[in-house]
Short mmCIF file of C-alpha atoms in Angstrom, two decimals:
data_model
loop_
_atom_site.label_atom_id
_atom_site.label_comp_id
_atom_site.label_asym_id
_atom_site.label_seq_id
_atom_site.Cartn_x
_atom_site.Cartn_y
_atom_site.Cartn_z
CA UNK A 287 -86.12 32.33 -17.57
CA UNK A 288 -83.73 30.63 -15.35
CA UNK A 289 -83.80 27.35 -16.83
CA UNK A 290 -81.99 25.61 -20.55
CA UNK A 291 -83.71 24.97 -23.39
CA UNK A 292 -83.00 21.25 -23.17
CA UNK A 293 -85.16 20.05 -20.41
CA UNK A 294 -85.91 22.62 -18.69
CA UNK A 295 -83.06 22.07 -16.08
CA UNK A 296 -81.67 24.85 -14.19
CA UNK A 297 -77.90 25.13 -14.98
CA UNK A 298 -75.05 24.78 -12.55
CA UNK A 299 -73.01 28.03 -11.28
CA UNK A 300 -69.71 27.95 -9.57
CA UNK A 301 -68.55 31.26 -8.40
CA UNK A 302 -65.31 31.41 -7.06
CA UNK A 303 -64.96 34.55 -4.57
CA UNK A 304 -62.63 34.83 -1.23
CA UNK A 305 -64.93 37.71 -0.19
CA UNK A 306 -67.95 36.62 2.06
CA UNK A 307 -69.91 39.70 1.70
CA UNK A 308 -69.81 39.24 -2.61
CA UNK A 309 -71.04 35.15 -1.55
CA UNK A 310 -73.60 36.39 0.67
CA UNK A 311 -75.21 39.05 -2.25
CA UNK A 312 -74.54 36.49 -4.77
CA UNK A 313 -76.55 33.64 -2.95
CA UNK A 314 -78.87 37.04 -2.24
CA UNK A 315 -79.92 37.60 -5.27
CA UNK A 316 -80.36 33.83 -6.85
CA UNK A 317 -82.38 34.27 -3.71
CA UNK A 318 -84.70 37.45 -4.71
CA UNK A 319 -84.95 36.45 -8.31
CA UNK A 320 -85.99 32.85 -7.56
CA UNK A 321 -83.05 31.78 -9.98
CA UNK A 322 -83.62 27.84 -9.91
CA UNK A 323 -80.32 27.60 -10.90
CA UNK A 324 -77.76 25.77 -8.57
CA UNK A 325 -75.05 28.11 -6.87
CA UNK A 326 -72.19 26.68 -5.81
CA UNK A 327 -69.12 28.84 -4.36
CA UNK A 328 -65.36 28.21 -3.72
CA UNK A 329 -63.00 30.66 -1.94
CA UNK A 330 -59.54 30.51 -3.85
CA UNK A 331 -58.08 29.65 -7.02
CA UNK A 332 -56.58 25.93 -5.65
CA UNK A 333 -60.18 25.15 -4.90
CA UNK A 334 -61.50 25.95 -7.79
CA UNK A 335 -59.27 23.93 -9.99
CA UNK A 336 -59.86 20.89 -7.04
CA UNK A 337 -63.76 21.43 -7.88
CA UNK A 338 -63.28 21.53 -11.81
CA UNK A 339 -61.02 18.59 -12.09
CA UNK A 340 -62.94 16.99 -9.20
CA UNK A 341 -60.26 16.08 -6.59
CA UNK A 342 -60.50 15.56 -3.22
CA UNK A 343 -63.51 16.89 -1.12
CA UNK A 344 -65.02 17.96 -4.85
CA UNK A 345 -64.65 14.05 -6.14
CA UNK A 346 -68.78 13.88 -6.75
CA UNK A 347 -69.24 18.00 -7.86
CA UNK A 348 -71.47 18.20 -10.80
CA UNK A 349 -69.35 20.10 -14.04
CA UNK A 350 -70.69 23.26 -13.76
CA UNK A 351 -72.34 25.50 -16.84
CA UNK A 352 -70.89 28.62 -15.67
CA UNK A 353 -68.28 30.12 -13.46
CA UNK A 354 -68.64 33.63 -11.93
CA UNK A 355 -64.70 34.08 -11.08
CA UNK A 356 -63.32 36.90 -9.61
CA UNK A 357 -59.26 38.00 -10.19
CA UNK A 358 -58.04 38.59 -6.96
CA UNK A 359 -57.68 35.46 -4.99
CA UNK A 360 -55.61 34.00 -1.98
CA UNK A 361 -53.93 30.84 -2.98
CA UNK A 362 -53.88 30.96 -6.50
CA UNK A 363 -54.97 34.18 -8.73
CA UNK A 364 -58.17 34.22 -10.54
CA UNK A 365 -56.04 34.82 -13.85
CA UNK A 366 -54.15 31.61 -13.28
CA UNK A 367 -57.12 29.96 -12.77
CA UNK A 368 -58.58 31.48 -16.29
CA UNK A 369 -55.57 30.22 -17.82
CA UNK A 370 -55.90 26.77 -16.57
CA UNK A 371 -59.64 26.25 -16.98
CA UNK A 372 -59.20 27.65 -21.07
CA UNK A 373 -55.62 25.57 -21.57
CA UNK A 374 -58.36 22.40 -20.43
CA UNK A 375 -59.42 20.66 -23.46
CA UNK A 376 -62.57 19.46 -21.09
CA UNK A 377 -62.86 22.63 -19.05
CA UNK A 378 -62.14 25.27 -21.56
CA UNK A 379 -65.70 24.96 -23.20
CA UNK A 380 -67.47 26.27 -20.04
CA UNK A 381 -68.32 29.81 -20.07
CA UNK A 382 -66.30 32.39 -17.61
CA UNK A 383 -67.35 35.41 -16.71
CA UNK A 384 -64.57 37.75 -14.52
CA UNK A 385 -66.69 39.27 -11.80
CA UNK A 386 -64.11 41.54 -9.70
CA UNK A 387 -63.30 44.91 -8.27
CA UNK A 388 -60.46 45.51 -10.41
CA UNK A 389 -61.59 47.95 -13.55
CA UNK A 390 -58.10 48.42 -14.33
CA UNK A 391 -57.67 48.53 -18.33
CA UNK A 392 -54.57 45.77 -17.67
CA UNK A 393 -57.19 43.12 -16.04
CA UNK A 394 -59.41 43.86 -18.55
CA UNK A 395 -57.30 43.36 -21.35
CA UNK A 396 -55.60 40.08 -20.03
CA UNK A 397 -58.94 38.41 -18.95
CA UNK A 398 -60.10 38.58 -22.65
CA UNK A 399 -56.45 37.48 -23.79
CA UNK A 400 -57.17 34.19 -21.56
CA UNK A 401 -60.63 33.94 -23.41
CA UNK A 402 -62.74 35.30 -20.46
CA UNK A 403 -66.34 35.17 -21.84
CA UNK A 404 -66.96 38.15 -19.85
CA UNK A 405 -65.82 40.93 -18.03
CA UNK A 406 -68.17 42.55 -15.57
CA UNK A 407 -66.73 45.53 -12.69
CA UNK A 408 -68.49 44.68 -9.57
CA UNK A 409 -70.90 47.21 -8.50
CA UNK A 410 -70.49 48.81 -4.60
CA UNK A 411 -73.93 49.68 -4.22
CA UNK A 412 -76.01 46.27 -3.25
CA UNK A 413 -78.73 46.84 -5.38
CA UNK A 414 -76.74 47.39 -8.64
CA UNK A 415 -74.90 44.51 -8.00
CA UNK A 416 -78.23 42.28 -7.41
CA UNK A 417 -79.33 43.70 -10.98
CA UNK A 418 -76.12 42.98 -12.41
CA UNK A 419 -76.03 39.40 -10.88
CA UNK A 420 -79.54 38.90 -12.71
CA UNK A 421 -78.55 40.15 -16.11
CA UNK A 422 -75.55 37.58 -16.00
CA UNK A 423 -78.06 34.63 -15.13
CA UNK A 424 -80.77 36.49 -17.71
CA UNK A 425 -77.93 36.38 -21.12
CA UNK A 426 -76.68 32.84 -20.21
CA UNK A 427 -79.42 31.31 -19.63
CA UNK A 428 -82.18 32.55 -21.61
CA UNK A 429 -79.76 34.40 -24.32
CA UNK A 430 -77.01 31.69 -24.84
CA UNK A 431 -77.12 28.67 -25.65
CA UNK A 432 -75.06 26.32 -23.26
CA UNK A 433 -73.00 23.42 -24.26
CA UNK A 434 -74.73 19.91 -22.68
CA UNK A 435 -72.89 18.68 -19.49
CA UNK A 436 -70.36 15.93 -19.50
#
């Protein structure tokens, strides 16, 4: 369930989110549903393009095989960001999907202009947002089909 079908290797997750309670239910419920996959998480938009184009501190980061990016960050915006990563003719082949607060028809609109692969609204309630967490990891990887690293 939480694995490819090449292999059998668990894919790679970035999620870029400034808030530490969002991390802390992410990591929470890769946790509860014994995802295998690997989670790794960045705080604002400047470190997520450092990790993707691996500069700096992110030199040796694996590419990941999805990124969980939510809109509102400090730094840099998570729209910019969208725009960057799908302007990338190496990074624009891995799958976003906008997980943020904002349910505003605008942010909708303009993530799927920038070729978000998704749009999901952050649930309040914890549990909801464990189950929608799961579903995410459930569609890409035993539903998609993910482009082979780099």
């Amino acid at each position: 369930m939480t694995i490819d079908d090449k292999g059998g290797r668990p894919i790679e997750v970035l999620l870029v989110e400034d808030d530490p309670g969002d991390v802390l239910m992410t990591r929470e419920a890769f946790e509860e549903y014994k995802m295998r996959n690997t989670l790794r998480v960045v705080s604002d938009g400047v470190e997520a393009l450092a990790y993707l184009r691996k500069e700096g501190e992110f030199a040796e980061a694996n590419t990941p095989d999805l990124i969980l990016l939510d809109l509102n960050l400090p730094r840099r915006d998570g729209r910019e960001v969208l725009r960057e990563i799908k302007n990338d003719p190496e990074l624009c082949r891995i799958p976003v999907v906008v997980l943020t607060t904002s349910q505003a028809e605008e942010d909708v609109l303009r993530s799927y202009q920038l070729h978000a692969n998704a749009y999901v609204a952050k649930p309040v309630d914890f549990e909801r947002f464990i189950s929608v967490v799961k579903q995410i990891d459930d569609f890409f990887v035993s539903v998609v089909r993910l482009p082979s690293r780099r």
